[in-house]
CSV table of C-alpha atoms and ligand atoms in Angstrom, one decimal:
chain,number,residue,atom,x,y,z
A,353,UNK,CA,66.1,62.4,-0.3
A,354,UNK,CA,63.6,61.1,-3.1
A,355,UNK,CA,62.1,63.5,-5.5
A,356,UNK,CA,58.6,62.6,-4.5
A,357,UNK,CA,57.1,64.0,-1.3
A,358,UNK,CA,56.2,60.6,0.1
A,359,UNK,CA,54.5,62.7,3.2
A,360,UNK,CA,52.0,64.3,0.8
A,361,UNK,CA,51.5,60.9,-1.3
A,362,UNK,CA,51.2,58.5,1.6
A,363,UNK,CA,47.6,59.5,2.4
A,364,UNK,CA,46.6,59.5,-1.3
A,365,UNK,CA,48.0,56.1,-2.0
A,366,UNK,CA,47.9,54.0,1.2
A,367,UNK,CA,51.8,53.7,0.6
A,368,UNK,CA,53.0,50.7,2.6
A,369,UNK,CA,56.0,51.7,4.9
A,370,UNK,CA,58.2,49.2,3.3
A,371,UNK,CA,57.7,50.4,0.0
A,372,UNK,CA,58.4,54.0,1.1
A,373,UNK,CA,61.6,52.6,2.7
A,374,UNK,CA,62.6,50.9,-0.6
A,375,UNK,CA,61.9,53.9,-2.8
A,376,UNK,CA,63.4,56.7,-0.6
A,377,UNK,CA,66.9,55.7,-2.0
A,378,UNK,CA,68.4,54.2,-5.2
A,379,UNK,CA,68.9,50.4,-5.3
A,380,UNK,CA,72.6,51.2,-6.6
A,381,UNK,CA,74.4,54.5,-7.0
A,382,UNK,CA,78.0,54.2,-7.9
A,383,UNK,CA,81.1,56.4,-8.8
A,384,UNK,CA,83.5,54.6,-11.0
A,385,UNK,CA,86.9,55.9,-12.0
A,386,UNK,CA,87.0,56.3,-15.9
A,387,UNK,CA,90.7,56.7,-17.3
A,388,UNK,CA,91.6,56.7,-21.0
A,389,UNK,CA,95.0,57.5,-22.8
A,390,UNK,CA,93.9,59.5,-25.8
A,391,UNK,CA,97.5,60.3,-26.5
A,392,UNK,CA,100.8,58.7,-25.3
A,393,UNK,CA,101.7,61.7,-22.9
A,394,UNK,CA,98.0,62.4,-21.8
A,395,UNK,CA,96.1,60.4,-19.3
A,396,UNK,CA,92.5,61.4,-18.8
A,397,UNK,CA,90.9,60.5,-15.6
A,398,UNK,CA,87.5,61.4,-14.6
A,399,UNK,CA,84.2,60.2,-12.7
A,400,UNK,CA,81.5,57.8,-14.2
A,401,UNK,CA,78.3,57.9,-12.5
A,402,UNK,CA,75.9,55.0,-12.6
A,403,UNK,CA,72.5,54.8,-10.5
A,404,UNK,CA,69.8,52.2,-10.8
A,405,UNK,CA,67.1,53.9,-8.9
A,406,UNK,CA,64.5,50.9,-9.0
A,407,UNK,CA,64.3,47.9,-11.0
A,408,UNK,CA,60.8,46.9,-9.4
A,409,UNK,CA,59.1,47.1,-12.8
A,410,UNK,CA,62.0,46.0,-15.1
A,411,UNK,CA,65.4,46.7,-15.7
A,412,UNK,CA,66.8,50.3,-15.2
A,413,UNK,CA,66.3,52.4,-18.4
A,414,UNK,CA,67.7,55.8,-18.6
A,415,UNK,CA,70.3,58.0,-20.6
A,416,UNK,CA,73.9,58.5,-20.5
A,417,UNK,CA,74.8,62.1,-20.0
A,418,UNK,CA,78.4,63.6,-20.8
A,419,UNK,CA,79.0,67.1,-19.4
A,420,UNK,CA,81.4,68.8,-17.2
A,421,UNK,CA,79.2,69.5,-14.5
A,422,UNK,CA,77.2,66.3,-13.9
A,423,UNK,CA,77.2,64.8,-10.5
A,424,UNK,CA,76.1,61.7,-8.6
A,425,UNK,CA,73.2,63.6,-7.0
A,426,UNK,CA,71.9,64.8,-10.3
A,427,UNK,CA,72.2,61.3,-11.9
A,428,UNK,CA,70.4,59.9,-8.8
A,429,UNK,CA,67.4,62.5,-9.4
A,430,UNK,CA,67.2,61.8,-13.3
A,431,UNK,CA,67.2,58.0,-12.5
A,432,UNK,CA,64.5,58.4,-10.1
A,433,UNK,CA,62.4,60.4,-12.7
A,434,UNK,CA,62.6,57.7,-15.1
A,435,UNK,CA,61.0,55.4,-12.5
A,436,UNK,CA,58.0,57.4,-12.3
A,437,UNK,CA,58.0,58.2,-16.1
A,438,UNK,CA,57.9,54.3,-17.1
A,439,UNK,CA,55.6,53.3,-14.5
A,440,UNK,CA,52.9,56.2,-15.4
A,441,UNK,CA,53.0,55.1,-19.0
A,442,UNK,CA,53.2,51.4,-18.2
A,443,UNK,CA,56.5,50.8,-20.0
A,444,UNK,CA,57.9,47.6,-18.5
A,445,UNK,CA,61.3,49.2,-17.5
A,446,UNK,CA,62.8,50.6,-14.1
A,447,UNK,CA,64.7,53.9,-13.9
A,448,UNK,CA,68.2,54.4,-14.3
A,449,UNK,CA,70.8,56.9,-15.4
A,450,UNK,CA,74.6,57.2,-16.1
A,451,UNK,CA,76.8,60.2,-16.6
A,452,UNK,CA,80.4,60.8,-17.5
A,453,UNK,CA,81.9,63.9,-15.9
A,454,UNK,CA,83.7,65.4,-19.2
A,455,UNK,CA,82.8,68.2,-21.4
A,456,UNK,CA,82.3,66.6,-25.0
A,457,UNK,CA,82.4,70.0,-26.7
A,458,UNK,CA,85.5,70.3,-28.5
A,459,UNK,CA,86.2,66.5,-28.2
A,460,UNK,CA,87.1,64.9,-31.3
A,461,UNK,CA,85.1,61.7,-32.3
A,462,UNK,CA,88.0,59.4,-32.0
A,463,UNK,CA,88.6,60.6,-28.3
A,464,UNK,CA,84.9,60.6,-27.6
A,465,UNK,CA,84.8,57.0,-28.9
A,466,UNK,CA,87.6,56.1,-26.6
A,467,UNK,CA,85.6,57.3,-23.7
A,468,UNK,CA,82.6,55.4,-24.7
A,469,UNK,CA,84.6,52.2,-25.2
A,470,UNK,CA,85.9,52.7,-21.7
A,471,UNK,CA,82.4,53.2,-20.3
A,472,UNK,CA,81.2,49.8,-21.9
A,473,UNK,CA,84.3,48.3,-20.5
A,474,UNK,CA,83.4,49.5,-17.1
A,475,UNK,CA,79.7,48.4,-17.4
A,476,UNK,CA,80.2,45.3,-19.6
A,477,UNK,CA,78.8,42.9,-17.2
A,478,UNK,CA,75.5,44.8,-16.7
A,479,UNK,CA,75.1,46.2,-20.2
A,480,UNK,CA,75.9,42.8,-22.0
A,481,UNK,CA,73.1,41.0,-20.2
A,482,UNK,CA,70.8,44.0,-20.3
A,483,UNK,CA,70.7,44.7,-16.6
A,484,UNK,CA,70.7,48.5,-17.6
A,485,UNK,CA,69.7,49.9,-21.0
A,486,UNK,CA,71.4,53.4,-21.8
A,487,UNK,CA,70.1,56.0,-24.4
A,488,UNK,CA,71.4,59.1,-25.6
A,489,UNK,CA,70.9,62.1,-23.2
A,490,UNK,CA,72.8,65.6,-23.1
A,491,UNK,CA,76.4,65.3,-24.8
A,492,UNK,CA,75.7,61.9,-26.3
A,493,UNK,CA,73.7,60.8,-29.5
A,494,UNK,CA,73.0,58.0,-31.9
A,495,UNK,CA,76.6,57.9,-32.7
A,496,UNK,CA,77.8,57.0,-29.1
A,497,UNK,CA,75.0,54.5,-28.9
A,498,UNK,CA,76.3,52.8,-32.1
A,499,UNK,CA,79.8,52.5,-30.4
A,500,UNK,CA,78.1,50.9,-27.4
A,501,UNK,CA,76.4,48.6,-29.7
A,502,UNK,CA,79.5,47.8,-31.7
A,503,UNK,CA,81.3,46.9,-28.5
A,504,UNK,CA,78.8,44.5,-27.4
A,505,UNK,CA,77.1,43.2,-30.5
A,506,UNK,CA,73.8,42.9,-28.3
A,507,UNK,CA,71.1,45.0,-30.3
A,508,UNK,CA,68.7,45.2,-27.2
A,509,UNK,CA,71.6,46.5,-24.9
A,510,UNK,CA,71.3,50.1,-26.0
A,511,UNK,CA,68.6,52.4,-27.6
A,512,UNK,CA,68.8,55.6,-29.6
A,513,UNK,CA,71.0,53.9,-32.2
A,514,UNK,CA,71.2,55.1,-35.6
A,515,UNK,CA,68.6,53.4,-38.0
A,516,UNK,CA,71.5,51.9,-39.8
A,517,UNK,CA,72.2,49.5,-36.6
A,518,UNK,CA,68.8,48.9,-35.4
A,519,UNK,CA,67.7,52.3,-34.4
A,520,UNK,CA,64.0,53.3,-34.6
A,521,UNK,CA,62.6,55.5,-37.2
A,522,UNK,CA,60.9,58.4,-35.5
A,523,UNK,CA,63.1,58.1,-32.3
A,524,UNK,CA,64.5,61.6,-32.8
A,525,UNK,CA,61.2,63.2,-32.7
A,526,UNK,CA,59.6,61.0,-30.1
A,527,UNK,CA,59.6,63.1,-27.3
A,528,UNK,CA,58.3,66.2,-29.3
A,529,UNK,CA,55.6,63.9,-30.6
A,530,UNK,CA,54.5,63.1,-27.0
A,531,UNK,CA,54.6,66.6,-25.9
A,532,UNK,CA,52.3,67.8,-28.9
A,533,UNK,CA,50.0,64.8,-28.1
A,534,UNK,CA,49.7,65.8,-24.6
A,535,UNK,CA,48.8,69.3,-25.4
A,536,UNK,CA,46.2,68.2,-28.0
A,537,UNK,CA,44.8,65.9,-25.2
A,538,UNK,CA,44.6,68.9,-22.8
A,539,UNK,CA,43.4,71.7,-25.1
A,540,UNK,CA,39.7,70.9,-25.4
A,541,UNK,CA,39.1,70.3,-21.8
A,542,UNK,CA,41.5,72.9,-20.4
A,543,UNK,CA,41.1,75.9,-22.9
A,544,UNK,CA,37.6,74.8,-24.4
A,545,UNK,CA,39.1,74.6,-27.9
A,546,UNK,CA,41.0,72.3,-30.0
A,547,UNK,CA,44.9,72.6,-30.3
A,548,UNK,CA,44.5,73.6,-33.7
A,549,UNK,CA,42.9,77.0,-32.7
A,550,UNK,CA,45.7,77.7,-29.9
A,551,UNK,CA,48.6,80.0,-29.6
A,552,UNK,CA,51.9,78.4,-28.4
A,553,UNK,CA,55.2,79.6,-27.1
A,554,UNK,CA,58.2,77.4,-26.9
A,555,UNK,CA,61.2,77.9,-24.6
A,556,UNK,CA,64.2,75.8,-25.9
A,557,UNK,CA,64.0,75.0,-29.8
A,558,UNK,CA,66.2,71.9,-29.6
A,559,UNK,CA,65.2,68.2,-30.2
A,560,UNK,CA,62.2,68.4,-27.9
A,561,UNK,CA,60.9,72.1,-28.5
A,562,UNK,CA,61.5,72.2,-32.2
A,563,UNK,CA,59.6,68.7,-32.8
A,564,UNK,CA,56.9,69.7,-30.2
A,565,UNK,CA,56.4,73.0,-32.3
A,566,UNK,CA,56.5,71.0,-35.7
A,567,UNK,CA,53.9,68.5,-34.7
A,568,UNK,CA,51.7,71.3,-33.3
A,569,UNK,CA,52.0,73.5,-36.2
A,570,UNK,CA,50.9,70.3,-38.3
A,571,UNK,CA,47.7,70.4,-36.4
A,572,UNK,CA,47.1,74.3,-37.1
A,573,UNK,CA,48.4,75.6,-33.8
A,574,UNK,CA,50.1,79.0,-34.2
A,575,UNK,CA,53.7,79.1,-32.8
A,576,UNK,CA,54.3,82.6,-31.9
A,577,UNK,CA,57.5,82.5,-30.0
A,578,UNK,CA,60.5,80.0,-29.8
A,579,UNK,CA,63.9,80.5,-28.2
A,580,UNK,CA,67.5,79.3,-27.9
A,581,UNK,CA,69.6,79.9,-25.0
A,582,UNK,CA,70.9,83.0,-26.7
A,583,UNK,CA,67.4,84.5,-27.4
A,584,UNK,CA,64.3,84.1,-29.1
A,585,UNK,CA,62.0,85.1,-32.0
A,586,UNK,CA,58.5,86.4,-31.6
A,587,UNK,CA,56.0,86.7,-34.5
A,588,UNK,CA,52.3,87.1,-33.4
A,589,UNK,CA,51.2,86.0,-36.8
A,590,UNK,CA,53.1,82.7,-36.3
A,591,UNK,CA,56.8,81.6,-36.9
A,592,UNK,CA,57.5,79.6,-40.2
A,593,UNK,CA,58.4,76.3,-38.1
A,594,UNK,CA,59.8,74.5,-40.9
A,595,UNK,CA,62.4,77.1,-41.5
A,596,UNK,CA,63.1,77.5,-37.9
A,597,UNK,CA,63.4,73.6,-37.6
A,598,UNK,CA,66.0,73.8,-40.5
A,599,UNK,CA,68.1,76.2,-38.7
A,600,UNK,CA,67.7,74.7,-35.1
A,601,UNK,CA,71.0,72.7,-34.9
A,602,UNK,CA,72.7,75.9,-35.5
A,603,UNK,CA,70.7,77.5,-32.5
A,604,UNK,CA,69.8,80.5,-34.7
A,605,UNK,CA,66.5,82.1,-36.2
A,606,UNK,CA,68.4,84.2,-38.6
A,607,UNK,CA,66.5,85.0,-41.5
A,608,UNK,CA,63.2,84.2,-40.1
A,609,UNK,CA,60.3,86.7,-39.9
A,610,UNK,CA,59.7,88.2,-36.4
A,611,UNK,CA,61.1,90.2,-33.5
A,612,UNK,CA,63.8,89.3,-31.1
A,613,UNK,CA,62.6,88.2,-27.7
A,614,UNK,CA,64.3,87.5,-24.6
A,615,UNK,CA,63.7,84.0,-22.9
A,616,UNK,CA,62.4,86.0,-19.8
A,617,UNK,CA,59.8,87.8,-22.0
A,618,UNK,CA,58.9,84.8,-23.7
A,619,UNK,CA,58.0,83.0,-20.7
A,620,UNK,CA,55.5,85.9,-19.9
A,621,UNK,CA,53.6,86.0,-23.1
A,622,UNK,CA,49.7,85.8,-23.1
A,623,UNK,CA,49.5,82.6,-24.9
A,624,UNK,CA,47.1,79.5,-24.7
A,625,UNK,CA,50.0,77.0,-24.2
A,626,UNK,CA,53.5,77.5,-22.8
A,627,UNK,CA,56.1,74.7,-23.7
A,628,UNK,CA,59.2,74.9,-21.3
A,629,UNK,CA,61.5,72.6,-23.4
A,630,UNK,CA,64.9,74.0,-22.2
A,631,UNK,CA,66.4,73.4,-18.8
A,632,UNK,CA,65.1,72.3,-15.3
A,633,UNK,CA,63.9,75.1,-12.7
A,634,UNK,CA,63.2,77.9,-15.2
A,635,UNK,CA,59.6,78.5,-13.8
A,636,UNK,CA,60.5,79.7,-10.4
A,637,UNK,CA,57.9,81.3,-7.9
A,638,UNK,CA,58.7,84.6,-9.1
A,639,UNK,CA,58.4,83.7,-12.8
A,640,UNK,CA,55.1,81.8,-12.0
A,641,UNK,CA,53.7,85.0,-10.6
A,642,UNK,CA,53.8,86.7,-14.0
A,643,UNK,CA,53.1,84.0,-16.5
A,644,UNK,CA,50.0,84.7,-18.6
A,645,UNK,CA,49.7,81.5,-20.4
A,646,UNK,CA,46.7,78.9,-19.6
A,647,UNK,CA,48.5,75.9,-19.8
A,648,UNK,CA,52.0,74.5,-19.5
A,649,UNK,CA,53.1,71.3,-21.0
A,650,UNK,CA,56.5,70.3,-19.7
A,651,UNK,CA,58.8,69.4,-22.4
A,652,UNK,CA,61.8,69.6,-20.3
A,653,UNK,CA,62.5,67.8,-17.3
A,654,UNK,CA,61.6,69.5,-13.8
A,655,UNK,CA,61.1,73.1,-15.4
A,656,UNK,CA,58.8,74.2,-12.6
A,657,UNK,CA,60.0,74.4,-9.0
A,658,UNK,CA,57.9,73.1,-6.1
A,659,UNK,CA,57.0,76.7,-4.8
A,660,UNK,CA,56.0,77.7,-8.4
A,661,UNK,CA,53.6,74.7,-8.4
A,662,UNK,CA,51.8,76.4,-5.9
A,663,UNK,CA,51.5,79.7,-7.6
A,664,UNK,CA,50.4,78.0,-10.9
A,665,UNK,CA,47.6,76.2,-9.0
A,666,UNK,CA,46.4,79.4,-7.3
A,667,UNK,CA,46.5,81.2,-10.6
A,668,UNK,CA,44.5,78.5,-12.4
A,669,UNK,CA,47.2,77.4,-14.9
A,670,UNK,CA,47.1,73.9,-15.7
A,671,UNK,CA,50.4,72.1,-15.9
A,672,UNK,CA,50.8,68.9,-17.6
A,673,UNK,CA,53.7,67.5,-15.8
A,674,UNK,CA,57.2,66.0,-17.3
A,675,UNK,CA,56.7,62.5,-16.3
A,676,UNK,CA,53.6,62.5,-18.7
A,677,UNK,CA,54.4,65.0,-21.4
A,678,UNK,CA,58.1,64.3,-22.2
A,679,UNK,CA,57.7,60.5,-21.9
A,680,UNK,CA,57.5,59.9,-25.7
A,681,UNK,CA,61.3,59.3,-25.9
A,682,UNK,CA,61.4,56.4,-23.5
A,683,UNK,CA,58.2,54.9,-25.2
A,684,UNK,CA,60.0,54.9,-28.5
A,685,UNK,CA,63.0,53.5,-26.7
A,686,UNK,CA,60.8,50.6,-25.4
A,687,UNK,CA,59.8,50.0,-29.1
A,688,UNK,CA,63.3,50.0,-30.3
A,689,UNK,CA,64.3,47.4,-27.3
A,690,UNK,CA,61.2,45.4,-28.1
A,691,UNK,CA,62.2,45.2,-31.9
A,692,UNK,CA,65.9,44.4,-31.2
A,693,UNK,CA,64.7,41.4,-28.9
A,694,UNK,CA,62.2,40.1,-31.5
A,695,UNK,CA,63.9,41.1,-34.7
A,696,UNK,CA,60.8,42.9,-35.9
A,697,UNK,CA,60.6,46.4,-37.5
A,698,UNK,CA,58.5,49.3,-37.1
A,699,UNK,CA,57.5,52.3,-39.3
A,700,UNK,CA,57.8,55.9,-38.1
A,701,UNK,CA,53.9,56.0,-38.4
A,702,UNK,CA,53.6,53.1,-36.1
A,703,UNK,CA,55.7,54.8,-33.6
A,704,UNK,CA,54.0,58.0,-33.7
A,705,UNK,CA,50.6,56.0,-33.3
A,706,UNK,CA,52.0,53.9,-30.3
A,707,UNK,CA,53.1,57.0,-28.5
A,708,UNK,CA,49.8,58.6,-29.0
A,709,UNK,CA,47.8,55.6,-27.8
A,710,UNK,CA,50.1,55.2,-24.7
A,711,UNK,CA,50.1,59.0,-23.7
A,712,UNK,CA,46.4,59.7,-24.6
A,713,UNK,CA,45.5,56.9,-22.1
A,714,UNK,CA,47.8,58.0,-19.5
A,715,UNK,CA,46.5,61.5,-19.9
A,716,UNK,CA,42.9,60.5,-19.3
A,717,UNK,CA,43.8,58.4,-16.2
A,718,UNK,CA,45.7,61.5,-14.9
A,719,UNK,CA,42.6,63.7,-15.5
A,720,UNK,CA,40.4,61.1,-13.8
A,721,UNK,CA,42.6,60.7,-10.7
A,722,UNK,CA,43.1,64.5,-10.4
A,723,UNK,CA,39.3,65.0,-10.5
A,724,UNK,CA,38.6,62.0,-8.1
A,725,UNK,CA,41.3,63.3,-5.5
A,726,UNK,CA,41.0,67.1,-6.2
A,727,UNK,CA,44.6,67.4,-6.8
A,728,UNK,CA,46.8,69.1,-9.7
A,729,UNK,CA,47.8,67.0,-12.6
A,730,UNK,CA,51.4,66.5,-11.2
A,731,UNK,CA,50.2,65.0,-7.9
A,732,UNK,CA,47.7,62.8,-9.8
A,733,UNK,CA,50.5,61.6,-12.1
A,734,UNK,CA,52.8,60.8,-9.1
A,735,UNK,CA,49.9,59.0,-7.4
A,736,UNK,CA,49.3,56.7,-10.4
A,737,UNK,CA,53.0,56.1,-10.9
A,738,UNK,CA,53.7,55.2,-7.5
A,739,UNK,CA,50.9,52.7,-7.3
A,740,UNK,CA,52.2,51.0,-10.4
A,741,UNK,CA,55.5,50.6,-8.8
A,742,UNK,CA,54.0,49.4,-5.4
A,743,UNK,CA,51.9,46.9,-7.2
A,744,UNK,CA,54.8,45.5,-8.8
A,745,UNK,CA,56.7,45.2,-5.5
A,746,UNK,CA,53.7,43.5,-4.0
A,747,UNK,CA,53.4,41.1,-6.8
A,748,UNK,CA,57.1,40.2,-6.6
A,749,UNK,CA,57.0,39.6,-2.9
A,750,UNK,CA,59.1,42.5,-1.9
A,751,UNK,CA,56.7,43.8,0.5
B,1232,LIG,P1,68.8,70.1,-26.6
B,1232,LIG,O1,70.1,70.4,-26.3
B,1232,LIG,O2,68.5,69.6,-28.1
B,1232,LIG,O3,68.0,71.7,-26.9
B,1232,LIG,C1,68.0,72.5,-25.8
B,1232,LIG,C2,67.4,73.9,-26.2
B,1232,LIG,O4,67.1,74.8,-25.0
B,1232,LIG,C3,68.4,74.6,-27.0
B,1232,LIG,O5,67.7,75.5,-28.1
B,1232,LIG,C4,69.2,75.7,-26.0
B,1232,LIG,O6,69.7,76.7,-26.7
B,1232,LIG,C5,68.0,75.8,-25.1
B,1232,LIG,N1,68.4,76.2,-23.7
B,1232,LIG,C6,69.2,75.6,-22.9
B,1232,LIG,N2,69.4,76.1,-21.8
B,1232,LIG,C7,68.4,77.1,-21.8
B,1232,LIG,C8,68.3,78.1,-20.8
B,1232,LIG,N3,68.8,78.1,-19.6
B,1232,LIG,N4,67.2,79.1,-21.1
B,1232,LIG,C9,66.7,79.0,-22.4
B,1232,LIG,N5,67.1,78.2,-23.4
B,1232,LIG,C10,67.9,77.2,-23.0
B,1232,LIG,O7,68.0,69.5,-25.6
B,1232,LIG,P2,66.6,68.6,-25.8
B,1232,LIG,O8,67.1,67.1,-26.0
B,1232,LIG,O9,65.7,69.2,-26.6
B,1232,LIG,O10,66.2,68.5,-24.2
B,1232,LIG,C11,65.6,69.7,-23.7
B,1232,LIG,C12,65.0,69.4,-22.2
B,1232,LIG,O11,64.2,68.3,-22.4
B,1232,LIG,C13,66.1,68.8,-21.2
B,1232,LIG,O12,65.5,69.3,-20.0
B,1232,LIG,C14,66.0,67.5,-21.3
B,1232,LIG,O13,66.4,66.8,-20.0
B,1232,LIG,C15,64.5,67.0,-21.6
B,1232,LIG,N6,64.2,65.8,-22.3
B,1232,LIG,C16,64.7,65.5,-23.3
B,1232,LIG,C17,64.5,64.3,-23.9
B,1232,LIG,C18,64.8,64.1,-25.4
B,1232,LIG,O14,64.4,62.8,-25.8
B,1232,LIG,N7,65.8,64.8,-26.0
B,1232,LIG,C19,63.4,63.6,-23.4
B,1232,LIG,C20,62.9,64.0,-22.0
B,1232,LIG,C21,63.4,65.2,-21.7
């Protein structure tokens, strides 16, 4: 089943039946055997999942995840999410994802490099002509993207590379930048005050959460709580975000001023803005019932469950959905891909400005659509994204 509720969306979009049938399942979902011999006496065999969900608007784009518990289903869902994210923001890519079922923790860089080289070997035909463009995801980073680039020598074949081999300045902070931009767009209308006068709690102080917090703090917002999986820090007067950011790779708040707070209590804080930037599904129906924030901006993918959505709507808590709020990363990836193709260069400031421009325009369109249709922001974002994809299908003669 697709992530989108096509039954609910059909009356809102005049969704042609043919489009629905094309979008209810991925164009391609494959499991490939990946095997490497890291040592003469050890043969490692695992699964590599590759999903191209839709190429209607462009080549499938989406990260390469490496984790012990990945599955084809999960990869499929994440590929679909990329379809809606790229469509809503007008980025000319389709949606795809890939995953290797291996725990990268404890794996040396040599062994990890062999795994990535084998991944390239398996997908070489598609990667070398740009039929699918990977990027970092959980368990992979710029180093692995550099290995992919090194195997292919096609700069636009992969994004999220280190800047020394054509990576984009500002790519690391891009998703957090987008989250902060969406929060700043939403605050005046939804909270009746600028973001600089708001209090914020951030669940998950990793890449997305820490950079979201940093950009918001730059605008004057007070970050009163932040957490890692092991627990969080609360300070009503505001956490020192610079110091917290410096410690974030170690996943600790040691030495910072404030009190310990659990992840559960952090979610229930009476703040203006809550940013879930950790894992999916953390705001369940039960959690939603005890939220005291006024606005949620989804840094993580899929942090709010379907049942929780209804509770939030009843409680009047506005939720800026993931396909809008955390699209900064794929917008930056597009700039990296475009630069690689054209040989041009972009500064960090230009990257931030581009993200701001794309997301503030998308945000306005979502607000207008939500108010015209009388639906929550998530549904409005889905309507707009679906319409984009359907238009591309019509114009390509698919329908
Ligand atoms: P990360 O690994 O850098 O950081 C994750 C943070 O969340 C860490 O602080 C970790 O301790 C914490 N965490 C993990 N599980 C938790 C849990 N169950 N409860 C509380 N805290 C928990 O990851 P990231 O790159 O910042 O990604 C965070 C989320 O954002 C993920 O859902 C990811 O899919 C999504 N996302 C990331 C990007 C990106 O560019 N990195 C883009 C779009 C969406």
